[in-house]
CSV table of C-alpha atoms in Angstrom, one decimal:
chain,number,residue,atom,x,y,z
I,20,MET,CA,-20.8,-129.1,24.3
I,21,GLU,CA,-23.6,-126.6,24.0
I,22,ASN,CA,-23.1,-123.0,25.1
I,23,GLU,CA,-19.4,-123.1,24.3
I,24,GLU,CA,-17.9,-119.7,23.6
I,25,VAL,CA,-15.1,-119.8,21.1
I,26,ILE,CA,-13.3,-116.7,19.9
I,27,LEU,CA,-10.3,-116.6,17.5
I,28,LEU,CA,-8.1,-113.5,17.5
I,29,ASP,CA,-6.5,-113.5,14.1
I,30,LEU,CA,-5.2,-111.7,11.1
I,31,TRP,CA,-6.7,-112.8,7.7
I,32,ALA,CA,-3.3,-113.1,6.0
I,33,SER,CA,-1.6,-115.1,8.8
I,34,PRO,CA,-0.8,-118.7,7.9
I,35,PHE,CA,-0.7,-119.4,11.6
I,36,GLY,CA,-4.2,-118.2,12.1
I,37,MET,CA,-5.3,-120.3,9.0
I,38,ARG,CA,-4.2,-123.4,10.8
I,39,ALA,CA,-6.7,-122.7,13.7
I,40,LYS,CA,-9.5,-121.8,11.2
I,41,ILE,CA,-9.1,-125.0,9.3
I,42,ALA,CA,-9.0,-127.1,12.5
I,43,LEU,CA,-12.2,-125.4,13.8
I,44,ALA,CA,-13.9,-125.8,10.4
I,45,LEU,CA,-13.0,-129.5,10.1
I,46,LYS,CA,-14.5,-130.1,13.6
I,47,GLY,CA,-17.6,-128.0,12.7
I,48,ILE,CA,-17.1,-125.7,15.7
I,49,ASN,CA,-19.0,-122.4,15.7
I,50,TYR,CA,-16.8,-119.5,16.7
I,51,GLU,CA,-16.4,-115.7,16.5
I,52,HIS,CA,-13.6,-114.6,14.3
I,53,ARG,CA,-12.0,-111.3,15.1
I,54,ASP,CA,-9.4,-109.7,12.9
I,55,GLU,CA,-6.7,-107.7,14.7
I,56,ASP,CA,-5.0,-104.6,13.5
I,57,LEU,CA,-1.4,-105.4,14.5
I,58,SER,CA,-0.4,-101.8,14.5
I,59,ASN,CA,-3.2,-101.2,17.1
I,60,LYS,CA,-3.6,-104.4,19.1
I,61,SER,CA,-6.8,-104.8,21.0
I,62,ASP,CA,-6.9,-104.9,24.8
I,63,LEU,CA,-8.2,-108.4,24.6
I,64,LEU,CA,-5.2,-109.5,22.6
I,65,LEU,CA,-2.7,-107.9,25.0
I,66,LYS,CA,-4.6,-109.4,27.9
I,67,THR,CA,-4.9,-112.9,26.5
I,68,ASN,CA,-1.3,-113.1,25.1
I,69,PRO,CA,0.7,-110.8,27.3
I,70,VAL,CA,3.9,-112.9,26.8
I,71,HIS,CA,4.1,-112.7,23.0
I,72,LYS,CA,1.3,-110.3,22.0
I,73,LYS,CA,0.8,-112.2,18.8
I,74,ILE,CA,-2.1,-113.8,16.9
I,75,PRO,CA,-3.6,-116.3,16.7
I,76,VAL,CA,-5.2,-116.6,20.1
I,77,LEU,CA,-8.0,-119.0,20.7
I,78,ILE,CA,-10.2,-118.1,23.6
I,79,HIS,CA,-12.4,-121.0,24.8
I,80,ASN,CA,-14.9,-120.2,27.5
I,81,GLY,CA,-12.8,-117.2,28.5
I,82,LYS,CA,-9.5,-119.1,28.6
I,83,PRO,CA,-6.8,-118.2,26.2
I,84,ILE,CA,-4.6,-120.7,24.2
I,85,CYS,CA,-1.6,-119.3,22.3
I,86,GLU,CA,0.8,-120.6,19.6
I,87,SER,CA,-0.9,-122.1,16.5
I,88,LEU,CA,0.5,-125.7,16.9
I,89,ILE,CA,-0.6,-125.8,20.5
I,90,ILE,CA,-4.0,-124.4,19.5
I,91,VAL,CA,-4.5,-127.1,16.9
I,92,GLU,CA,-3.6,-129.9,19.4
I,93,TYR,CA,-6.0,-128.3,21.9
I,94,ILE,CA,-8.8,-128.2,19.4
I,95,ASP,CA,-8.1,-131.9,18.6
I,96,GLU,CA,-8.2,-132.9,22.3
I,97,ILE,CA,-11.3,-130.9,23.2
I,98,TRP,CA,-13.3,-132.1,20.2
I,99,PRO,CA,-11.8,-135.5,19.7
I,100,HIS,CA,-14.7,-137.3,18.0
I,101,LYS,CA,-15.1,-135.4,14.8
I,102,PHE,CA,-12.3,-135.5,12.3
I,103,PRO,CA,-9.4,-136.5,14.6
I,104,LEU,CA,-6.2,-134.8,13.5
I,105,LEU,CA,-3.5,-136.6,15.5
I,106,PRO,CA,-3.2,-140.4,15.2
I,107,LEU,CA,-3.8,-142.5,18.3
I,108,ASP,CA,-0.5,-144.4,18.1
I,109,PRO,CA,2.3,-142.7,20.1
I,110,TYR,CA,5.0,-143.3,17.5
I,111,GLN,CA,2.8,-141.9,14.7
I,112,ARG,CA,2.0,-138.9,16.9
I,113,ALA,CA,5.7,-138.3,17.5
I,114,SER,CA,6.2,-138.5,13.7
I,115,ALA,CA,3.4,-136.0,13.0
I,116,ARG,CA,4.7,-133.6,15.6
I,117,PHE,CA,8.2,-133.9,14.1
I,118,TRP,CA,7.0,-132.9,10.7
I,119,ALA,CA,4.8,-130.1,12.1
I,120,ASP,CA,7.9,-128.8,13.9
I,121,PHE,CA,9.9,-129.1,10.6
I,122,VAL,CA,7.3,-127.0,8.8
I,123,ASP,CA,7.6,-124.3,11.5
I,124,LYS,CA,11.4,-124.3,11.5
I,125,LYS,CA,12.1,-124.7,7.8
I,126,ILE,CA,9.1,-123.7,5.8
I,127,TYR,CA,7.6,-120.9,7.8
I,128,GLY,CA,10.9,-119.7,9.1
I,129,ALA,CA,12.2,-116.2,8.9
I,130,ARG,CA,14.8,-117.2,6.3
I,131,ASN,CA,12.0,-117.8,3.8
I,132,ARG,CA,11.1,-114.1,3.9
I,133,LYS,CA,14.3,-113.5,2.1
I,134,ILE,CA,12.6,-114.9,-1.0
I,135,ARG,CA,10.6,-111.6,-1.0
I,136,THR,CA,13.0,-109.2,0.7
I,137,ALA,CA,16.5,-110.2,-0.6
I,138,LYS,CA,18.0,-110.0,-4.0
I,139,GLY,CA,20.6,-111.7,-6.0
I,140,GLU,CA,22.6,-114.5,-4.4
I,141,GLU,CA,20.9,-114.2,-1.1
I,142,GLN,CA,17.5,-114.6,-2.7
I,143,GLU,CA,18.6,-117.6,-4.8
I,144,ALA,CA,20.0,-119.3,-1.7
I,145,ALA,CA,16.7,-118.8,0.1
I,146,LYS,CA,14.7,-120.2,-2.8
I,147,GLU,CA,17.0,-123.2,-3.0
I,148,GLU,CA,16.7,-123.9,0.6
I,149,LEU,CA,12.9,-123.7,0.6
I,150,ILE,CA,12.6,-126.0,-2.4
I,151,GLU,CA,15.0,-128.5,-0.8
I,152,ASN,CA,12.8,-128.5,2.3
I,153,LEU,CA,9.6,-128.8,0.4
I,154,LYS,CA,11.1,-131.9,-1.4
I,155,LEU,CA,11.8,-133.4,2.0
I,156,LEU,CA,8.1,-133.0,2.7
I,157,GLU,CA,7.2,-134.6,-0.6
I,158,GLY,CA,9.3,-137.5,0.5
I,159,GLU,CA,7.4,-137.8,3.7
I,160,LEU,CA,4.1,-137.6,1.9
I,161,GLY,CA,5.1,-140.4,-0.4
I,162,ASN,CA,2.2,-142.0,-2.2
I,163,LYS,CA,-0.3,-141.1,0.5
I,164,ALA,CA,-3.3,-138.8,-0.4
I,165,TYR,CA,-2.5,-136.7,2.7
I,166,PHE,CA,0.2,-136.6,5.3
I,167,GLY,CA,-2.5,-137.9,7.6
I,168,GLY,CA,-3.1,-140.9,5.3
I,169,GLU,CA,-6.5,-141.3,3.7
I,170,HIS,CA,-7.8,-138.1,5.5
I,171,LEU,CA,-6.4,-134.7,6.3
I,172,GLY,CA,-4.4,-134.8,9.5
I,173,TYR,CA,-2.3,-132.6,11.8
I,174,VAL,CA,0.6,-132.1,9.3
I,175,ASP,CA,-1.8,-131.3,6.5
I,176,VAL,CA,-3.5,-128.6,8.6
I,177,VAL,CA,-0.1,-127.2,9.7
I,178,LEU,CA,1.3,-127.0,6.1
I,179,VAL,CA,-1.5,-126.2,3.8
I,180,PRO,CA,-1.8,-122.5,4.7
I,181,ILE,CA,1.5,-121.9,2.8
I,182,TYR,CA,-0.4,-122.6,-0.4
I,183,SER,CA,-2.1,-119.2,-0.2
I,184,TRP,CA,1.4,-117.7,-0.1
I,185,PHE,CA,2.8,-119.7,-3.0
I,186,TYR,CA,1.8,-117.3,-5.7
I,187,THR,CA,3.4,-114.4,-3.8
I,188,ASN,CA,6.7,-116.3,-3.4
I,189,GLU,CA,6.7,-117.3,-7.0
I,190,LYS,CA,6.2,-113.7,-8.2
I,191,PHE,CA,8.9,-112.3,-5.9
I,192,GLY,CA,11.3,-115.2,-6.4
I,193,ASN,CA,10.6,-115.7,-10.1
I,194,PHE,CA,10.1,-119.5,-10.1
I,195,SER,CA,7.4,-122.0,-10.2
I,196,PHE,CA,6.5,-124.3,-7.3
I,197,GLU,CA,4.6,-126.6,-9.6
I,198,THR,CA,7.8,-127.3,-11.7
I,199,GLU,CA,9.9,-127.9,-8.6
I,200,CYS,CA,7.5,-129.7,-6.3
I,201,PRO,CA,4.6,-131.1,-8.4
I,202,LYS,CA,3.6,-133.7,-5.9
I,203,LEU,CA,3.2,-131.1,-3.2
I,204,ILE,CA,1.1,-128.9,-5.5
I,205,ALA,CA,-1.1,-131.9,-6.3
I,206,TRP,CA,-1.4,-132.5,-2.5
I,207,ALA,CA,-2.4,-128.9,-1.9
I,208,LYS,CA,-5.1,-129.0,-4.6
I,209,ARG,CA,-6.4,-132.2,-3.1
I,210,CYS,CA,-6.7,-130.4,0.3
I,211,PHE,CA,-8.5,-127.6,-1.4
I,212,GLU,CA,-11.3,-129.9,-2.3
I,213,GLN,CA,-12.2,-129.9,1.3
I,214,GLU,CA,-14.6,-127.1,2.0
I,215,SER,CA,-13.0,-126.5,5.5
I,216,VAL,CA,-9.7,-125.8,3.8
I,217,CYS,CA,-10.8,-123.6,0.9
I,218,LYS,CA,-13.1,-121.5,3.0
I,219,SER,CA,-10.3,-120.9,5.5
I,220,LEU,CA,-7.6,-119.8,3.1
I,221,PRO,CA,-7.7,-116.4,1.5
I,222,ASP,CA,-7.3,-115.7,-2.2
I,223,GLN,CA,-3.7,-116.0,-3.5
I,224,ASP,CA,-4.0,-112.7,-5.2
I,225,LYS,CA,-5.2,-110.9,-2.1
I,226,ILE,CA,-2.1,-112.2,-0.3
I,227,TYR,CA,0.1,-110.9,-3.1
I,228,GLN,CA,-1.4,-107.4,-2.8
I,229,HIS,CA,-1.0,-107.6,1.0
I,230,ALA,CA,2.7,-108.6,0.6
I,231,LEU,CA,3.3,-105.7,-1.8
I,232,GLN,CA,1.8,-103.3,0.8
I,233,LEU,CA,3.9,-104.8,3.6
I,234,MET,CA,7.1,-104.4,1.5
I,235,LYS,CA,6.3,-100.8,0.7
I,236,ARG,CA,5.6,-100.0,4.3
I,237,SER,CA,8.9,-101.6,5.3
I,238,GLY,CA,10.7,-99.6,2.7
I,239,TYR,CA,11.8,-102.4,0.4
I,240,GLU,CA,11.7,-101.9,-3.4
O,27,MET,CA,6.3,-151.1,26.3
O,28,GLU,CA,9.1,-153.5,26.3
O,29,GLY,CA,11.9,-153.2,23.8
O,30,ALA,CA,15.3,-151.7,23.5
O,31,VAL,CA,15.7,-148.0,24.2
O,32,VAL,CA,18.8,-146.2,22.9
O,33,LEU,CA,19.6,-142.5,23.4
O,34,LEU,CA,22.1,-140.8,21.1
O,35,ASP,CA,23.2,-137.8,23.1
O,36,PHE,CA,26.0,-135.4,23.9
O,37,TRP,CA,26.8,-134.9,27.6
O,38,PRO,CA,26.4,-131.0,27.8
O,39,SER,CA,23.3,-130.8,25.7
O,40,MET,CA,20.3,-129.3,27.6
O,41,PHE,CA,18.1,-131.0,25.1
O,42,GLY,CA,19.5,-134.5,25.7
O,43,MET,CA,19.2,-133.8,29.5
O,44,ARG,CA,15.4,-133.4,29.1
O,45,THR,CA,15.1,-136.9,27.6
O,46,ARG,CA,17.5,-138.4,30.2
O,47,ILE,CA,15.3,-136.9,33.0
O,48,ALA,CA,12.1,-138.2,31.4
O,49,LEU,CA,13.5,-141.7,31.0
O,50,ALA,CA,14.8,-141.7,34.6
O,51,GLU,CA,11.4,-140.4,36.0
O,52,LYS,CA,9.7,-143.3,34.3
O,53,GLY,CA,12.4,-145.8,35.5
O,54,ILE,CA,13.2,-146.9,31.9
O,55,LYS,CA,16.4,-148.8,31.3
O,56,TYR,CA,18.2,-147.5,28.2
O,57,GLU,CA,21.6,-147.5,26.4
O,58,TYR,CA,23.3,-144.1,26.4
O,59,ARG,CA,25.5,-143.5,23.5
O,60,GLU,CA,27.8,-140.4,23.5
O,61,GLU,CA,28.1,-138.8,20.0
O,62,ASP,CA,31.2,-136.9,18.8
O,63,LEU,CA,29.5,-134.0,17.0
O,64,ARG,CA,32.5,-133.4,14.9
O,65,ASN,CA,32.3,-137.0,13.7
O,66,LYS,CA,28.7,-138.0,13.7
O,67,SER,CA,28.0,-141.8,13.8
O,68,ASP,CA,26.4,-143.5,10.9
O,69,LEU,CA,23.5,-144.4,13.3
O,70,LEU,CA,22.9,-140.8,14.1
O,71,LEU,CA,22.9,-139.8,10.4
O,72,GLN,CA,20.6,-142.7,9.6
O,73,MET,CA,18.2,-142.0,12.5
O,74,ASN,CA,18.0,-138.2,12.1
O,75,PRO,CA,18.7,-137.6,8.4
O,76,VAL,CA,16.7,-134.3,8.4
O,77,HIS,CA,18.5,-132.4,11.1
O,78,LYS,CA,21.5,-134.7,12.0
O,79,LYS,CA,21.2,-133.6,15.6
O,80,ILE,CA,21.1,-135.1,19.0
O,81,PRO,CA,19.3,-136.2,21.0
O,82,VAL,CA,17.7,-139.1,19.1
O,83,LEU,CA,15.6,-141.6,21.0
O,84,ILE,CA,15.5,-145.0,19.4
O,85,HIS,CA,12.7,-147.3,20.6
O,86,ASN,CA,12.5,-150.8,19.1
O,87,GLY,CA,14.7,-149.5,16.3
O,88,LYS,CA,12.4,-146.5,15.5
O,89,PRO,CA,13.8,-143.0,15.9
O,90,VAL,CA,12.0,-140.1,17.7
O,91,CYS,CA,13.7,-136.7,17.2
O,92,GLU,CA,13.4,-133.3,18.9
O,93,SER,CA,13.6,-133.3,22.8
O,94,LEU,CA,10.1,-132.0,23.6
O,95,ILE,CA,8.6,-134.5,21.2
O,96,GLN,CA,10.7,-137.3,22.8
O,97,VAL,CA,9.5,-136.3,26.3
O,98,GLN,CA,5.8,-136.4,25.1
O,99,TYR,CA,6.4,-139.7,23.4
O,100,ILE,CA,7.9,-141.2,26.6
O,101,ASP,CA,5.0,-139.8,28.6
O,102,GLU,CA,2.5,-141.4,26.2
O,103,VAL,CA,4.1,-144.8,25.9
O,104,TRP,CA,4.9,-145.3,29.6
O,105,ASN,CA,1.6,-143.8,30.7
O,106,ASP,CA,1.2,-145.9,33.8
O,107,ARG,CA,3.7,-143.9,36.0
O,108,ALA,CA,5.1,-140.5,36.9
O,109,PRO,CA,2.9,-138.5,34.4
O,110,LEU,CA,4.7,-135.5,33.0
O,111,LEU,CA,1.8,-133.8,31.1
O,112,PRO,CA,-1.5,-133.1,32.9
O,113,SER,CA,-4.6,-134.9,31.9
O,114,ASP,CA,-6.7,-131.8,31.4
O,115,PRO,CA,-6.4,-130.4,27.8
O,116,TYR,CA,-6.3,-126.8,28.9
O,117,LYS,CA,-3.5,-127.4,31.5
O,118,ARG,CA,-1.7,-129.4,28.8
O,119,ALA,CA,-1.9,-126.4,26.4
O,120,ILE,CA,-0.4,-124.2,29.1
O,121,ALA,CA,2.4,-126.7,29.8
O,122,ARG,CA,3.2,-126.8,26.1
O,123,PHE,CA,3.1,-123.0,25.9
O,124,TRP,CA,5.7,-122.6,28.6
O,125,ALA,CA,7.9,-125.4,27.3
O,126,ASP,CA,7.8,-123.7,23.9
O,127,PHE,CA,8.7,-120.4,25.6
O,128,VAL,CA,11.7,-122.0,27.1
O,129,ASP,CA,12.7,-123.2,23.6
O,130,LYS,CA,12.2,-119.8,22.0
O,131,LYS,CA,13.8,-117.7,24.7
O,132,ILE,CA,16.1,-119.4,27.2
O,133,TYR,CA,18.4,-121.3,24.8
O,134,ASP,CA,19.0,-118.4,22.4
O,135,LEU,CA,19.4,-115.7,25.0
O,136,GLY,CA,21.6,-117.9,27.2
O,137,SER,CA,23.8,-118.6,24.1
O,138,LYS,CA,24.1,-114.8,23.5
O,139,VAL,CA,25.2,-114.3,27.1
O,140,TRP,CA,28.3,-116.4,26.7
O,141,LYS,CA,29.0,-115.7,23.1
O,142,THR,CA,28.9,-111.9,23.1
O,143,LYS,CA,30.5,-109.0,24.8
O,144,GLY,CA,29.8,-105.3,25.6
O,145,GLU,CA,26.4,-103.9,24.7
O,146,GLU,CA,25.2,-107.0,22.9
O,147,GLN,CA,25.9,-109.1,26.0
O,148,GLU,CA,24.2,-106.5,28.3
O,149,THR,CA,21.1,-106.7,26.2
O,150,ALA,CA,21.2,-110.5,26.2
O,151,LYS,CA,21.6,-110.6,30.0
O,152,LYS,CA,18.7,-108.2,30.5
O,153,GLU,CA,16.3,-110.2,28.2
O,154,PHE,CA,17.5,-113.5,29.7
O,155,ILE,CA,16.6,-112.3,33.2
O,156,GLU,CA,13.3,-110.9,32.0
O,157,SER,CA,12.4,-114.3,30.5
O,158,LEU,CA,13.4,-116.1,33.7
O,159,LYS,CA,11.2,-113.7,35.7
O,160,LEU,CA,8.3,-114.5,33.4
O,161,LEU,CA,8.9,-118.2,34.3
O,162,GLU,CA,9.0,-117.3,38.0
O,163,GLY,CA,5.6,-115.7,37.6
O,164,GLU,CA,4.2,-118.9,36.0
O,165,LEU,CA,5.7,-121.0,38.8
O,166,GLY,CA,4.1,-118.8,41.4
O,167,ASP,CA,3.9,-120.6,44.8
O,168,LYS,CA,4.0,-124.1,43.4
O,169,ALA,CA,6.8,-126.4,44.3
O,170,TYR,CA,7.2,-127.3,40.6
O,171,PHE,CA,5.7,-126.1,37.4
O,172,GLY,CA,3.9,-129.4,37.3
O,173,GLY,CA,2.4,-128.7,40.7
O,174,GLU,CA,3.5,-131.1,43.5
O,175,ASN,CA,5.6,-133.2,41.2
O,176,LEU,CA,7.9,-132.7,38.2
O,177,GLY,CA,6.1,-131.9,35.0
O,178,PHE,CA,6.7,-131.1,31.4
O,179,VAL,CA,7.8,-127.6,32.0
O,180,ASP,CA,10.2,-128.6,34.8
O,181,VAL,CA,11.8,-131.2,32.5
O,182,ALA,CA,12.0,-128.6,29.7
O,183,LEU,CA,13.7,-126.0,31.8
O,184,ILE,CA,15.8,-127.6,34.5
O,185,PRO,CA,18.7,-128.7,32.2
O,186,PHE,CA,19.6,-125.0,31.7
O,187,TYR,CA,20.4,-124.8,35.4
O,188,SER,CA,23.6,-126.8,34.6
O,189,TRP,CA,24.6,-124.0,32.3
O,190,PHE,CA,23.7,-121.1,34.7
O,191,TYR,CA,27.2,-121.1,36.3
O,192,ALA,CA,28.8,-120.7,32.9
O,193,TYR,CA,26.4,-117.9,31.9
O,194,GLU,CA,27.1,-116.2,35.2
O,195,LYS,CA,30.9,-116.4,34.9
O,196,CYS,CA,30.9,-115.3,31.2
O,197,GLY,CA,28.3,-112.5,31.9
O,198,ASN,CA,29.6,-111.5,35.3
O,199,PHE,CA,26.3,-111.5,37.0
O,200,SER,CA,24.3,-113.5,39.5
O,201,ILE,CA,21.1,-115.2,38.4
O,202,GLU,CA,20.3,-116.0,42.0
O,203,ALA,CA,20.3,-112.3,42.9
O,204,GLU,CA,17.8,-111.6,40.2
O,205,CYS,CA,15.7,-114.7,40.3
O,206,PRO,CA,15.9,-116.3,43.8
O,207,LYS,CA,12.6,-118.1,43.4
O,208,LEU,CA,13.8,-119.8,40.2
O,209,ILE,CA,17.0,-120.9,41.8
O,210,ALA,CA,15.1,-122.2,44.8
O,211,TRP,CA,13.0,-124.2,42.4
O,212,ALA,CA,16.1,-125.5,40.6
O,213,LYS,CA,17.7,-126.7,43.8
O,214,ARG,CA,14.4,-128.4,44.7
O,215,CYS,CA,14.5,-130.3,41.3
O,216,MET,CA,18.2,-131.2,41.9
O,217,GLN,CA,17.1,-133.1,45.0
O,218,LYS,CA,15.4,-135.6,42.7
O,219,GLU,CA,17.6,-138.4,41.6
O,220,SER,CA,16.2,-138.4,38.1
O,221,VAL,CA,17.4,-134.8,37.7
O,222,ALA,CA,20.7,-135.0,39.7
O,223,LYS,CA,21.8,-138.0,37.7
O,224,SER,CA,20.9,-136.4,34.3
O,225,LEU,CA,22.7,-133.0,34.7
O,226,PRO,CA,26.4,-132.7,34.3
O,227,ASP,CA,28.6,-130.9,36.8
O,228,LYS,CA,28.4,-127.1,36.4
O,229,GLU,CA,32.2,-126.7,36.4
O,230,LYS,CA,32.6,-129.2,33.6
O,231,VAL,CA,30.0,-127.2,31.6
O,232,TYR,CA,31.9,-124.0,32.2
O,233,GLU,CA,35.1,-125.7,31.1
O,234,PHE,CA,33.3,-126.8,28.0
O,235,VAL,CA,32.0,-123.3,27.3
O,236,LEU,CA,35.6,-121.9,27.7
O,237,HIS,CA,36.8,-124.5,25.2
O,238,LEU,CA,34.0,-123.5,22.7
O,239,LYS,CA,34.9,-119.9,23.1
O,240,LYS,CA,38.5,-120.8,22.1
O,241,VAL,CA,37.3,-122.8,19.1
O,242,TYR,CA,35.0,-120.0,18.0
O,243,GLY,CA,37.6,-117.4,18.6
O,244,ILE,CA,35.5,-115.5,21.2
O,245,GLU,CA,37.6,-113.8,23.9
């Protein structure tokens, strides 16, 4: 495992990139982090992800892996001994993959951007939908400390990056996640006690400033 | 490994077809249950309360949802025969990438081809063919995406072949003319019993699409 070259092409505000950062940190992997300027994508990004041209891209010994969920599974398979993220049992693995897919479809989905970009009824509908879906996740968490059980697992890594965007969504949507989903907030704070998580997630206020800038640039009020 | 296997499915679903093929490749006996999507069974609603969609694979009473997750589950439980995912982690990541690409591009673009008209349809057709060409590039000179045998990407993509005829009729174009390598690959897959038995007849699919167009009020 010596002389491994690991590079992560990323964007500091991307929750997808945060997943890869957390996984690498939990496994104690040394890597080079490169922030991309998405308005001026590097040749390396275009070469390593020609199909989607998106971040994050993990480059391991020169070979690229794209799509954050695939990157996290790859990291877990290459470095299986430290901090395993996926369970060994096939049924539990299927369940973890199901909830990770749910997070991608329902929590990170494009419709949730409407909490920031829409107004009135459309915004309310987007808020309601997000809260409903977060409550489903609370149900799946149950009384466990983490989705992974007694330790952080795959679903925790996949979901926790949204925490850095909570403040932003609350400001835009004028509501409180803690009121609506207290169990999930408690879970997120528990995750934050892990150094690998809190070092990989940017400050909530920085994200808010970033979101304001994006909105201005896109011409939203 | 033993234990009852039930598949809740709907005959024209490309997603259900993936699971059918995986089960057939592994030689697993299972009970196939056709769902009426306008009148979903209690079992479906109980086994997939989150999405209420088919296919649902029920193994020893426990549900597995989402077709690509089901195929991986089948591959991991019945890991002593007909492996679908490679054993090398990097090759596995590549296989997952292209299966994800199929999910992101082929289904939505294919749907647009039969659901829309005019400029919207032309754009959909163009992007659909572009996506198929990218897949042809990934296939290269291999017999299958999985190499010498069917693999994860083959299983993820081949079900769409049963819908190609419907797309072509609705879009008035020939997929074979644009992507001959891909059609050759598809015909090669169809020679496998596991695939041929899992895909519906293309005329039946076309009839189904025409019916849907009526129901949705699409000319």
